[in-house]
CSV table of C-alpha atoms in Angstrom, one decimal:
chain,number,residue,atom,x,y,z
A,76,MET,CA,0.0,-0.1,0.0
A,77,ASN,CA,3.0,2.3,0.6
A,78,GLN,CA,4.1,1.7,-2.9
A,79,ALA,CA,0.5,2.4,-4.0
A,80,CYS,CA,0.6,5.6,-2.1
A,81,VAL,CA,3.7,6.9,-3.8
A,82,HIS,CA,2.2,6.4,-7.3
A,83,ASN,CA,-1.3,7.5,-6.5
A,84,ASP,CA,-0.3,10.8,-4.8
A,85,THR,CA,1.0,12.0,-8.0
A,86,ILE,CA,-2.3,11.1,-9.7
A,87,ASP,CA,-4.8,12.1,-7.1
A,88,ALA,CA,-3.3,15.3,-5.8
A,89,GLY,CA,-1.3,18.1,-7.4
A,90,ASN,CA,0.8,18.8,-4.2
A,91,TYR,CA,1.3,16.2,-1.5
A,92,HIS,CA,0.7,18.2,1.9
A,93,GLY,CA,-0.3,21.6,0.5
A,94,ARG,CA,-3.6,22.6,-0.3
A,95,PRO,CA,-5.6,19.4,-1.1
A,96,GLN,CA,-7.3,19.2,-4.6
A,97,TYR,CA,-10.4,17.3,-3.9
A,98,ARG,CA,-12.2,15.4,-6.7
A,99,SER,CA,-15.9,14.9,-6.6
A,100,LEU,CA,-17.0,11.3,-6.7
A,101,LEU,CA,-18.6,11.8,-10.1
A,102,HIS,CA,-15.3,13.2,-11.4
A,103,PHE,CA,-13.5,10.1,-10.0
A,104,LEU,CA,-15.9,7.7,-11.4
A,105,ALA,CA,-15.8,9.4,-15.0
A,106,SER,CA,-12.0,9.1,-14.9
A,107,GLN,CA,-12.2,5.3,-14.2
A,108,GLU,CA,-13.6,2.2,-15.9
A,109,ARG,CA,-17.2,1.7,-15.2
A,110,ASN,CA,-16.6,-1.5,-13.2
A,111,ILE,CA,-14.9,0.5,-10.6
A,112,ILE,CA,-18.4,0.9,-9.0
A,113,TRP,CA,-18.2,-2.7,-7.7
A,114,LEU,CA,-15.0,-1.9,-5.8
A,115,LEU,CA,-16.4,1.2,-4.3
A,116,LEU,CA,-19.6,-0.5,-3.3
A,117,ALA,CA,-17.5,-3.4,-1.9
A,118,ILE,CA,-15.5,-0.9,0.2
A,119,ALA,CA,-18.7,1.1,1.4
A,120,PHE,CA,-20.3,-2.2,2.6
A,121,LEU,CA,-17.3,-3.4,4.6
A,122,PRO,CA,-18.9,-2.5,8.0
A,123,VAL,CA,-22.3,-4.1,7.0
A,124,ASP,CA,-21.8,-7.7,7.8
A,125,GLY,CA,-24.9,-8.7,9.7
A,126,THR,CA,-27.9,-7.6,7.8
A,127,THR,CA,-30.6,-9.8,6.1
A,128,LEU,CA,-29.2,-8.2,2.9
A,129,GLY,CA,-25.9,-10.2,3.0
A,130,LEU,CA,-25.1,-13.8,2.1
A,131,TYR,CA,-26.0,-16.0,5.1
A,132,ALA,CA,-23.3,-18.0,7.1
A,133,PRO,CA,-23.5,-18.8,10.8
A,134,PHE,CA,-22.9,-15.6,12.7
A,135,TRP,CA,-22.1,-13.7,9.5
A,136,SER,CA,-23.8,-12.3,6.5
A,137,PRO,CA,-21.4,-10.1,4.6
A,138,ILE,CA,-22.0,-8.3,1.4
A,139,SER,CA,-18.5,-7.0,0.5
A,140,PRO,CA,-16.8,-10.3,-0.5
A,141,ALA,CA,-19.4,-11.0,-3.1
A,142,LEU,CA,-19.0,-7.4,-4.5
A,143,PHE,CA,-15.1,-7.9,-4.5
A,144,ALA,CA,-15.7,-11.1,-6.5
A,145,VAL,CA,-17.8,-9.2,-9.2
A,146,TYR,CA,-15.0,-6.6,-9.5
A,147,CYS,CA,-12.5,-9.5,-9.9
A,148,LEU,CA,-14.6,-11.2,-12.6
A,149,CYS,CA,-15.1,-7.9,-14.4
A,150,ASN,CA,-11.2,-7.7,-14.7
A,151,TRP,CA,-10.4,-11.4,-15.2
A,152,ARG,CA,-7.6,-10.8,-17.7
A,153,GLN,CA,-5.6,-8.9,-15.2
A,154,LEU,CA,-6.9,-11.2,-12.3
A,155,ARG,CA,-4.4,-13.9,-13.8
A,156,ILE,CA,-1.6,-11.5,-12.9
A,157,VAL,CA,-2.7,-11.2,-9.3
A,158,ALA,CA,-3.2,-15.0,-9.1
A,159,ASN,CA,0.3,-15.7,-10.2
A,160,ARG,CA,1.7,-13.1,-7.6
A,161,TYR,CA,-0.2,-14.6,-4.8
A,162,LEU,CA,-0.3,-18.2,-6.1
A,163,PRO,CA,0.1,-19.9,-2.8
A,164,MET,CA,-3.1,-18.1,-1.6
A,165,PHE,CA,-5.0,-19.0,-4.8
A,166,LEU,CA,-4.1,-22.7,-4.5
A,167,LEU,CA,-5.3,-22.8,-0.9
A,168,PRO,CA,-8.9,-23.7,-1.8
A,169,VAL,CA,-7.8,-26.4,-4.1
A,170,ALA,CA,-5.6,-27.8,-1.1
A,171,CYS,CA,-8.7,-27.5,1.2
A,172,ILE,CA,-10.8,-29.6,-1.3
A,173,ILE,CA,-8.2,-32.4,-1.5
A,174,LEU,CA,-7.9,-32.4,2.4
A,175,SER,CA,-11.7,-32.7,2.7
A,176,ILE,CA,-12.1,-35.9,0.5
A,177,PRO,CA,-11.2,-38.5,3.4
A,178,GLY,CA,-13.7,-36.7,5.6
A,179,TRP,CA,-16.5,-36.6,3.1
A,180,LEU,CA,-15.9,-40.1,2.3
A,181,LYS,CA,-16.2,-41.1,6.0
A,182,PHE,CA,-18.8,-38.7,7.4
A,183,GLY,CA,-20.6,-37.6,4.2
A,184,ILE,CA,-20.9,-34.1,2.9
A,185,HIS,CA,-23.4,-31.3,4.0
A,186,LEU,CA,-23.6,-29.5,0.7
A,187,ASN,CA,-24.9,-26.3,2.0
A,188,ALA,CA,-22.4,-26.0,4.9
A,189,ALA,CA,-19.5,-27.0,2.4
A,190,PHE,CA,-20.6,-24.4,-0.1
A,191,MET,CA,-20.6,-21.7,2.8
A,192,SER,CA,-17.1,-22.9,4.0
A,193,ILE,CA,-15.5,-23.0,0.3
A,194,THR,CA,-17.1,-19.5,-0.6
A,195,GLY,CA,-15.6,-18.2,2.6
A,196,LEU,CA,-12.2,-19.2,1.4
A,197,LEU,CA,-13.1,-17.7,-2.1
A,198,GLY,CA,-14.1,-14.5,-0.3
A,199,VAL,CA,-10.6,-14.1,1.1
A,200,LEU,CA,-9.2,-14.5,-2.6
A,201,ALA,CA,-11.7,-12.1,-4.0
A,202,THR,CA,-10.8,-9.4,-1.3
A,203,LEU,CA,-7.2,-9.9,-1.8
A,204,GLY,CA,-7.7,-10.0,-5.6
A,205,ALA,CA,-9.8,-6.8,-5.8
A,206,ILE,CA,-7.3,-4.8,-3.5
A,207,ALA,CA,-4.4,-5.9,-5.6
A,208,LEU,CA,-6.2,-5.3,-8.8
A,209,ALA,CA,-7.2,-1.8,-8.0
A,210,PHE,CA,-4.3,-0.4,-6.2
A,211,ASP,CA,-1.4,-2.4,-7.6
A,212,ILE,CA,-2.2,-3.4,-11.3
A,213,LYS,CA,-4.5,-0.5,-12.2
A,214,ARG,CA,-2.9,2.1,-9.7
A,215,ILE,CA,-6.4,3.4,-8.9
A,216,PRO,CA,-6.1,6.7,-6.8
A,217,TRP,CA,-6.4,5.8,-3.3
A,218,ARG,CA,-8.0,8.9,-1.7
A,219,THR,CA,-11.6,8.5,-2.9
A,220,PRO,CA,-11.9,4.9,-1.9
A,221,LEU,CA,-10.4,5.7,1.4
A,222,ARG,CA,-13.0,8.6,1.9
A,223,ILE,CA,-15.7,6.1,1.1
A,224,LEU,CA,-14.3,3.7,3.7
A,225,ILE,CA,-14.0,6.3,6.4
A,226,ALA,CA,-17.6,7.6,5.6
A,227,SER,CA,-19.2,4.2,5.6
A,228,TYR,CA,-17.7,3.3,9.2
A,229,TRP,CA,-18.9,6.8,10.4
A,230,PHE,CA,-22.2,5.8,9.1
A,231,SER,CA,-22.2,2.6,10.8
A,232,PHE,CA,-21.3,4.3,14.1
A,233,GLY,CA,-24.3,6.7,13.6
A,234,VAL,CA,-26.5,3.8,13.2
A,235,GLY,CA,-25.2,2.4,16.5
A,236,VAL,CA,-25.9,5.8,18.2
A,237,LEU,CA,-29.3,5.8,16.6
A,238,GLN,CA,-29.9,2.3,18.0
A,239,TRP,CA,-28.7,3.3,21.5
A,240,LEU,CA,-31.1,6.2,21.5
A,241,SER,CA,-34.0,4.2,20.3
A,242,ILE,CA,-33.3,1.5,23.0
A,243,HIS,CA,-33.1,4.2,25.8
A,244,LEU,CA,-35.9,6.3,24.7
A,245,HIS,CA,-38.0,3.1,24.1
A,246,PHE,CA,-38.7,4.1,20.6
A,247,LYS,CA,-40.4,1.0,19.3
A,248,PRO,CA,-40.7,1.8,15.6
A,249,LEU,CA,-36.8,2.0,15.3
A,250,ILE,CA,-36.2,-0.9,17.7
A,251,ASN,CA,-38.6,-3.0,15.5
A,252,TYR,CA,-37.0,-1.8,12.3
A,253,PHE,CA,-33.4,-2.7,13.2
A,254,SER,CA,-34.5,-6.0,15.0
A,255,HIS,CA,-35.9,-7.1,11.6
A,256,LEU,CA,-33.0,-5.7,9.5
A,257,MET,CA,-30.4,-8.0,11.4
A,258,TYR,CA,-30.1,-11.7,11.0
A,259,ARG,CA,-29.3,-12.0,14.8
A,260,GLN,CA,-30.4,-8.8,16.5
A,261,TYR,CA,-29.1,-7.7,19.9
A,262,ILE,CA,-31.4,-4.6,20.0
A,263,ASP,CA,-34.6,-5.8,21.4
A,264,ASP,CA,-34.6,-6.7,25.0
A,265,SER,CA,-36.4,-10.1,24.1
A,266,SER,CA,-33.3,-11.0,22.0
A,267,VAL,CA,-32.0,-14.5,23.0
A,268,TRP,CA,-28.3,-13.3,22.3
A,269,GLY,CA,-28.6,-10.6,25.1
A,270,GLY,CA,-30.6,-7.7,24.0
A,271,GLY,CA,-30.6,-3.8,24.8
A,272,ARG,CA,-27.4,-3.2,23.0
A,273,PRO,CA,-26.6,-1.3,20.0
A,274,GLN,CA,-25.2,-3.6,17.1
A,275,PHE,CA,-24.3,-1.0,14.6
A,276,LEU,CA,-24.4,-3.0,11.3
A,277,PHE,CA,-22.3,-5.8,12.4
A,278,ALA,CA,-23.2,-9.5,12.9
A,279,GLU,CA,-22.8,-9.2,16.6
A,280,PRO,CA,-21.4,-6.4,18.8
A,281,SER,CA,-18.1,-8.2,19.5
A,282,TYR,CA,-17.2,-7.7,16.0
A,283,ILE,CA,-16.5,-3.9,16.6
A,284,GLY,CA,-12.9,-4.5,17.5
A,285,MET,CA,-12.3,-6.7,14.5
A,286,HIS,CA,-13.3,-3.9,12.3
A,287,LEU,CA,-11.5,-1.2,14.1
A,288,PHE,CA,-8.3,-3.1,14.8
A,289,GLY,CA,-8.3,-5.5,11.9
A,290,VAL,CA,-9.2,-2.9,9.2
A,291,LEU,CA,-8.9,0.6,10.3
A,292,LEU,CA,-5.9,0.7,12.6
A,293,PRO,CA,-3.6,-1.0,10.0
A,294,LEU,CA,-4.8,1.5,7.4
A,295,MET,CA,-4.0,4.3,9.8
A,296,TRP,CA,-0.4,2.8,10.2
A,297,LEU,CA,-0.2,2.7,6.4
A,298,MET,CA,-1.2,6.4,6.1
A,299,ARG,CA,1.3,7.5,8.2
A,300,GLY,CA,3.9,7.3,5.4
A,301,CYS,CA,1.5,8.5,2.8
A,302,ASP,CA,-0.9,11.3,4.2
A,303,ARG,CA,-0.9,12.5,7.7
A,304,ILE,CA,-4.3,14.1,7.3
A,305,TYR,CA,-5.9,10.7,6.4
A,306,ALA,CA,-3.9,9.0,9.3
A,307,LYS,CA,-5.4,11.6,11.6
A,308,ARG,CA,-9.0,11.1,10.4
A,309,LEU,CA,-8.6,7.2,10.8
A,310,ARG,CA,-7.2,7.7,14.2
A,311,ASN,CA,-10.1,10.0,15.2
A,312,LEU,CA,-12.6,7.5,13.8
A,313,ILE,CA,-11.1,4.5,15.7
A,314,VAL,CA,-10.8,6.6,19.1
A,315,VAL,CA,-14.4,7.9,18.8
A,316,TYR,CA,-15.8,4.4,17.6
A,317,ALA,CA,-14.0,2.6,20.4
A,318,ILE,CA,-14.8,5.0,23.3
A,319,GLY,CA,-18.4,5.4,22.1
A,320,SER,CA,-19.2,1.6,21.9
A,321,VAL,CA,-17.8,1.3,25.3
A,322,LEU,CA,-19.8,4.0,26.7
A,323,MET,CA,-23.0,2.7,25.0
A,324,GLN,CA,-22.1,-0.7,26.5
A,325,ALA,CA,-22.1,-2.4,23.1
A,326,GLY,CA,-20.2,-5.3,24.3
A,327,THR,CA,-17.5,-6.7,26.6
A,328,ARG,CA,-15.0,-7.7,24.1
A,329,ILE,CA,-14.5,-4.2,22.8
A,330,VAL,CA,-13.0,-3.3,26.1
A,331,LEU,CA,-10.5,-6.3,25.7
A,332,ASP,CA,-9.8,-5.5,22.1
A,333,SER,CA,-9.3,-1.8,22.8
A,334,VAL,CA,-6.7,-2.7,25.4
A,335,VAL,CA,-4.8,-5.1,23.3
A,336,ALA,CA,-4.9,-2.9,20.2
A,337,LEU,CA,-3.5,0.0,22.5
A,338,LEU,CA,-0.6,-2.0,23.7
A,339,VAL,CA,0.2,-3.0,20.1
A,340,ALA,CA,-0.1,0.7,19.0
A,341,ILE,CA,2.2,1.8,21.8
A,342,ILE,CA,4.7,-0.7,20.5
A,343,VAL,CA,4.4,0.5,16.9
A,344,HIS,CA,4.4,4.2,17.5
A,345,ASN,CA,7.6,4.3,19.7
A,346,SER,CA,11.3,3.8,18.8
A,347,TRP,CA,12.6,1.7,21.4
A,348,CYS,CA,16.2,2.4,20.5
A,349,ASP,CA,15.9,6.0,21.7
A,350,LYS,CA,16.2,6.2,25.5
A,351,LYS,CA,13.6,9.0,25.9
A,352,GLN,CA,10.9,7.2,23.8
A,353,ARG,CA,11.8,3.9,25.5
A,354,VAL,CA,10.9,5.5,28.9
A,355,ARG,CA,7.9,7.2,27.5
A,356,GLY,CA,6.8,3.8,25.8
A,357,ILE,CA,7.2,1.9,29.1
A,358,ALA,CA,5.1,4.5,30.9
A,359,GLN,CA,2.5,4.3,28.2
A,360,LEU,CA,2.5,0.5,28.5
A,361,LEU,CA,2.0,0.5,32.2
A,362,GLY,CA,-0.8,3.1,31.7
A,363,ALA,CA,-2.6,0.8,29.1
A,364,VAL,CA,-2.3,-2.1,31.6
A,365,MET,CA,-3.9,0.0,34.4
A,366,LEU,CA,-6.6,1.2,31.9
A,367,GLY,CA,-7.2,-2.5,31.2
A,368,LEU,CA,-7.6,-3.3,34.9
A,369,LEU,CA,-9.9,-0.4,35.3
A,370,GLY,CA,-12.0,-1.7,32.5
A,371,VAL,CA,-12.2,-5.1,34.1
A,372,LEU,CA,-13.4,-3.5,37.3
A,373,ALA,CA,-15.9,-1.3,35.7
A,374,ASP,CA,-17.3,-4.0,33.5
A,375,SER,CA,-19.7,-6.2,35.3
A,376,ARG,CA,-19.2,-9.2,32.9
A,377,LEU,CA,-15.4,-9.0,33.1
A,378,SER,CA,-15.5,-8.6,36.9
A,379,SER,CA,-17.6,-11.8,37.0
A,380,ILE,CA,-15.2,-13.6,34.9
A,381,ALA,CA,-12.3,-12.5,37.1
A,382,GLU,CA,-14.2,-13.5,40.2
A,383,ASN,CA,-15.9,-16.7,39.1
A,384,GLY,CA,-13.9,-18.0,36.3
A,385,ALA,CA,-14.9,-19.1,32.7
A,386,GLU,CA,-18.6,-19.7,33.9
A,387,GLY,CA,-18.8,-16.1,35.2
A,388,ASP,CA,-20.1,-15.0,32.0
A,389,GLY,CA,-22.4,-17.1,29.7
A,390,SER,CA,-20.9,-15.8,26.5
A,391,PHE,CA,-17.4,-16.2,27.4
A,392,PHE,CA,-18.0,-19.9,28.6
A,393,ALA,CA,-20.0,-20.5,25.5
A,394,ARG,CA,-17.0,-19.7,23.4
A,395,ILE,CA,-15.0,-22.3,25.3
A,396,TYR,CA,-17.4,-25.2,24.8
A,397,GLN,CA,-18.3,-24.3,21.3
A,398,SER,CA,-14.7,-24.6,20.4
A,399,LEU,CA,-14.0,-27.6,22.6
A,400,ASP,CA,-16.6,-29.8,21.1
A,401,PRO,CA,-15.1,-29.9,17.7
A,402,ILE,CA,-11.3,-30.1,19.1
A,403,CYS,CA,-12.5,-33.1,21.1
A,404,GLY,CA,-14.0,-34.5,18.0
A,405,LEU,CA,-10.7,-34.7,16.4
A,406,LEU,CA,-9.5,-36.8,19.3
A,407,ALA,CA,-12.5,-39.2,18.7
A,408,HIS,CA,-11.1,-39.9,15.4
A,409,PRO,CA,-7.3,-39.2,15.6
A,410,TRP,CA,-6.5,-39.4,11.9
A,411,THR,CA,-8.8,-36.2,11.6
A,412,VAL,CA,-6.2,-34.3,13.3
A,413,LEU,CA,-4.2,-34.2,10.2
A,414,THR,CA,-6.9,-33.7,7.5
A,415,GLY,CA,-9.9,-32.7,9.5
A,416,TYR,CA,-13.6,-33.7,8.9
A,417,GLY,CA,-13.9,-32.0,5.6
A,418,SER,CA,-15.3,-28.9,4.4
A,419,GLY,CA,-18.7,-28.2,6.0
A,420,ASN,CA,-18.4,-31.0,8.4
A,421,ILE,CA,-17.8,-29.2,11.6
A,422,ILE,CA,-21.1,-30.5,12.9
A,423,ASN,CA,-19.7,-34.1,12.7
A,424,ALA,CA,-16.8,-33.0,14.8
A,425,VAL,CA,-19.1,-31.3,17.3
A,426,TRP,CA,-21.3,-34.4,17.5
A,427,ALA,CA,-18.4,-36.8,18.1
A,428,GLY,CA,-16.7,-34.6,20.7
A,429,ALA,CA,-19.5,-33.4,22.8
A,430,LYS,CA,-19.3,-36.2,25.3
A,431,TYR,CA,-15.4,-35.9,25.6
A,432,ALA,CA,-15.9,-32.2,26.1
A,433,GLU,CA,-18.6,-32.8,28.7
A,434,ARG,CA,-16.2,-35.2,30.6
A,435,LEU,CA,-13.3,-32.6,30.5
A,436,LEU,CA,-15.5,-29.7,31.7
A,437,ASN,CA,-16.9,-31.7,34.5
A,438,GLY,CA,-13.5,-32.8,35.5
A,439,LEU,CA,-12.4,-29.1,35.7
A,440,GLY,CA,-15.5,-28.4,37.9
A,441,MET,CA,-17.5,-26.7,35.2
A,442,ASN,CA,-20.9,-27.5,33.6
A,443,GLY,CA,-20.0,-30.1,31.1
A,444,SER,CA,-23.8,-30.6,30.2
A,445,ALA,CA,-23.6,-27.1,28.2
A,446,ALA,CA,-21.2,-28.9,25.6
A,447,VAL,CA,-23.8,-31.7,25.0
A,448,GLY,CA,-26.7,-29.2,24.9
A,449,PHE,CA,-24.9,-27.1,22.4
A,450,ALA,CA,-24.2,-30.2,20.1
A,451,THR,CA,-27.8,-31.3,20.2
A,452,GLY,CA,-29.1,-28.0,19.3
A,453,MET,CA,-27.0,-27.5,16.3
A,454,ASN,CA,-27.2,-28.8,12.6
A,455,ALA,CA,-24.7,-28.6,9.7
A,456,ASP,CA,-26.0,-25.2,8.7
A,457,THR,CA,-26.2,-23.4,12.0
A,458,VAL,CA,-23.1,-24.5,13.9
A,459,TRP,CA,-20.4,-22.2,14.7
A,460,THR,CA,-17.1,-22.0,16.7
A,461,MET,CA,-16.4,-18.3,16.9
A,462,CYS,CA,-12.7,-19.1,16.4
A,463,ALA,CA,-10.9,-19.2,12.9
A,464,TYR,CA,-8.4,-21.7,14.1
A,465,THR,CA,-10.9,-24.2,15.6
A,466,SER,CA,-12.9,-23.9,12.3
A,467,VAL,CA,-9.9,-24.5,10.1
A,468,VAL,CA,-8.6,-27.4,12.1
A,469,ALA,CA,-12.0,-29.0,12.5
A,470,GLU,CA,-12.5,-28.9,8.6
A,471,TYR,CA,-9.0,-29.2,7.5
A,472,GLY,CA,-6.9,-30.5,10.1
A,473,LEU,CA,-3.3,-29.4,11.0
A,474,ILE,CA,-2.2,-29.7,7.6
A,475,GLY,CA,-4.8,-27.1,6.4
A,476,LEU,CA,-3.9,-24.8,9.2
A,477,VAL,CA,-0.1,-25.2,8.4
A,478,LEU,CA,-0.8,-24.6,4.7
A,479,LEU,CA,-2.9,-21.5,5.5
A,480,VAL,CA,0.0,-20.0,7.4
A,481,ILE,CA,2.6,-21.0,4.9
A,482,ALA,CA,0.6,-19.6,2.0
A,483,SER,CA,0.0,-16.3,3.9
A,484,ILE,CA,3.7,-15.8,4.7
A,485,VAL,CA,4.9,-16.7,1.3
A,486,SER,CA,2.4,-14.6,-0.4
A,487,MET,CA,3.4,-11.4,1.8
A,488,THR,CA,7.1,-12.0,1.5
A,489,ARG,CA,7.4,-12.4,-2.3
A,490,VAL,CA,9.4,-9.7,-4.1
A,491,PHE,CA,7.5,-8.3,-7.2
A,492,ASP,CA,9.7,-5.3,-8.2
A,493,THR,CA,13.4,-4.5,-8.1
A,494,ALA,CA,13.0,-1.4,-6.1
A,495,ALA,CA,11.7,-3.6,-3.0
A,496,ALA,CA,14.3,-6.2,-3.4
A,497,GLY,CA,16.8,-6.3,-0.5
A,498,HIS,CA,14.3,-4.8,2.0
A,499,GLY,CA,13.1,-7.2,4.7
A,500,VAL,CA,9.3,-7.4,5.2
A,501,TRP,CA,9.5,-8.1,8.9
A,502,SER,CA,9.4,-4.7,10.1
A,503,LYS,CA,8.1,-3.7,13.7
A,504,THR,CA,4.9,-2.7,12.2
A,505,VAL,CA,4.3,-5.9,10.3
A,506,ILE,CA,5.1,-7.9,13.2
A,507,CYS,CA,2.7,-6.0,15.5
A,508,TRP,CA,0.1,-6.1,12.9
A,509,LEU,CA,0.5,-10.0,12.5
A,510,VAL,CA,0.1,-10.2,16.3
A,511,LEU,CA,-3.0,-8.2,16.3
A,512,ILE,CA,-4.5,-10.4,13.5
A,513,VAL,CA,-3.6,-13.6,15.4
A,514,TYR,CA,-5.4,-12.3,18.4
A,515,LEU,CA,-8.4,-11.1,16.5
A,516,TYR,CA,-8.9,-14.4,14.7
A,517,ILE,CA,-9.4,-16.2,17.9
A,518,GLN,CA,-12.8,-14.6,18.1
A,519,CYS,CA,-13.8,-14.7,14.4
A,520,GLU,CA,-14.7,-17.9,12.7
A,521,ASN,CA,-15.2,-16.3,9.2
A,522,TYR,CA,-12.5,-16.8,6.7
A,523,ALA,CA,-13.5,-13.9,4.4
A,524,PHE,CA,-12.9,-11.1,7.0
A,525,ALA,CA,-11.0,-8.2,5.3
A,526,ALA,CA,-8.1,-8.3,7.8
A,527,LEU,CA,-5.9,-11.1,6.4
A,528,PRO,CA,-6.3,-10.2,2.8
A,529,LEU,CA,-5.4,-6.6,3.5
A,530,PHE,CA,-2.4,-7.7,5.8
A,531,ILE,CA,-1.1,-10.0,3.0
A,532,PHE,CA,-1.3,-7.3,0.3
A,533,ALA,CA,0.1,-4.5,2.4
A,534,ALA,CA,2.9,-6.4,4.0
A,535,SER,CA,4.1,-7.2,0.5
A,536,LYS,CA,4.4,-3.6,-0.2
A,537,LEU,CA,5.7,-2.2,3.1
A,538,ARG,CA,9.2,-3.6,2.3
A,539,LYS,CA,9.7,-0.4,0.0
């Protein structure tokens, strides 16, 4: 992206940090190919991942991956260049299908669930392909897409504020509207998922951190070297969104995510070789830790977890047994540890592992019947784990997880131009970004989330 910034600044602005020369959206559209509209729509719909308008998957109904895919198909000739550059990633779905064959032969195949799983992987490629096509191959000016991205996230924040007001003012028409708009709504008090909370446009409130710190924060880091004005706008958006969602009590995980992201940002923004900055950085880290402790004390759910352990909060405990069921299912059939149960067969792993998970939880003094109850109440189309690693291992085994890691690292470290040769990819920013993604994907089961494709593309450019 830094490389793209170098080229696009020349196109999109006459002077770099002087008086900005803004283009209207119509002028931008007139200067580009007509299919650019699919890219802009995909960017605009990035924060819209939980409405009935999207493509359904368990706890996820995104729109952007499909629009990115349309943009890629409209530029299929140039897409071959992108596929060659990121060949390990583009071969990954083929490898996953091959790994699925033993599981399909043994346990059968759930066609709808397998389709959702495979299209999730294809969504990663569509997002990566669209970004690379637009900002690497076509050299599209980045400022207008970035303005649209910032505006769309401000809009989603405004929706959250409107939801919060409607909840506290008991304005039923708006509550009913948003309750019907979302696949799984958290707004109405009658919600089985825990109502009375603003959901924004996300599949669930806990996805706030993954958007702020998986997409917007890394973009802010990239803009530091391109345009300080846009870096500041992204920073303001992130800060207001994070603080606002905490004050509106949108969820507990945004508190944890904000503290983790703050610790990572402090490491990125300080030069630890400089003595003064090192002292300042240590003080900031201590302050962030103290802020995290205050967050635990102020949040009733976090306090309950700290006092009562995993069962202190139902949602937190659910994430444990929802992942424990399929992991124990691998132990029920040891050969699946390598190749998994097959694409779409997470439910088979859950059913096979529920009794083992129950015994394990009971042995730890926890309610093991919850693991069995979850397995009984799920089917192939509704099961979820809320952890990307659990989902990948359950479907494609350790081999699939290792292939995903290798494909991602190889793709981001390949050199595509002589100007970037000789520059290492593992800068402090890239390492911290990777750590943040590893943390965020513990919570997110959906393979098409934009954080990983954005990381792979931008890390291959940051070497310059």
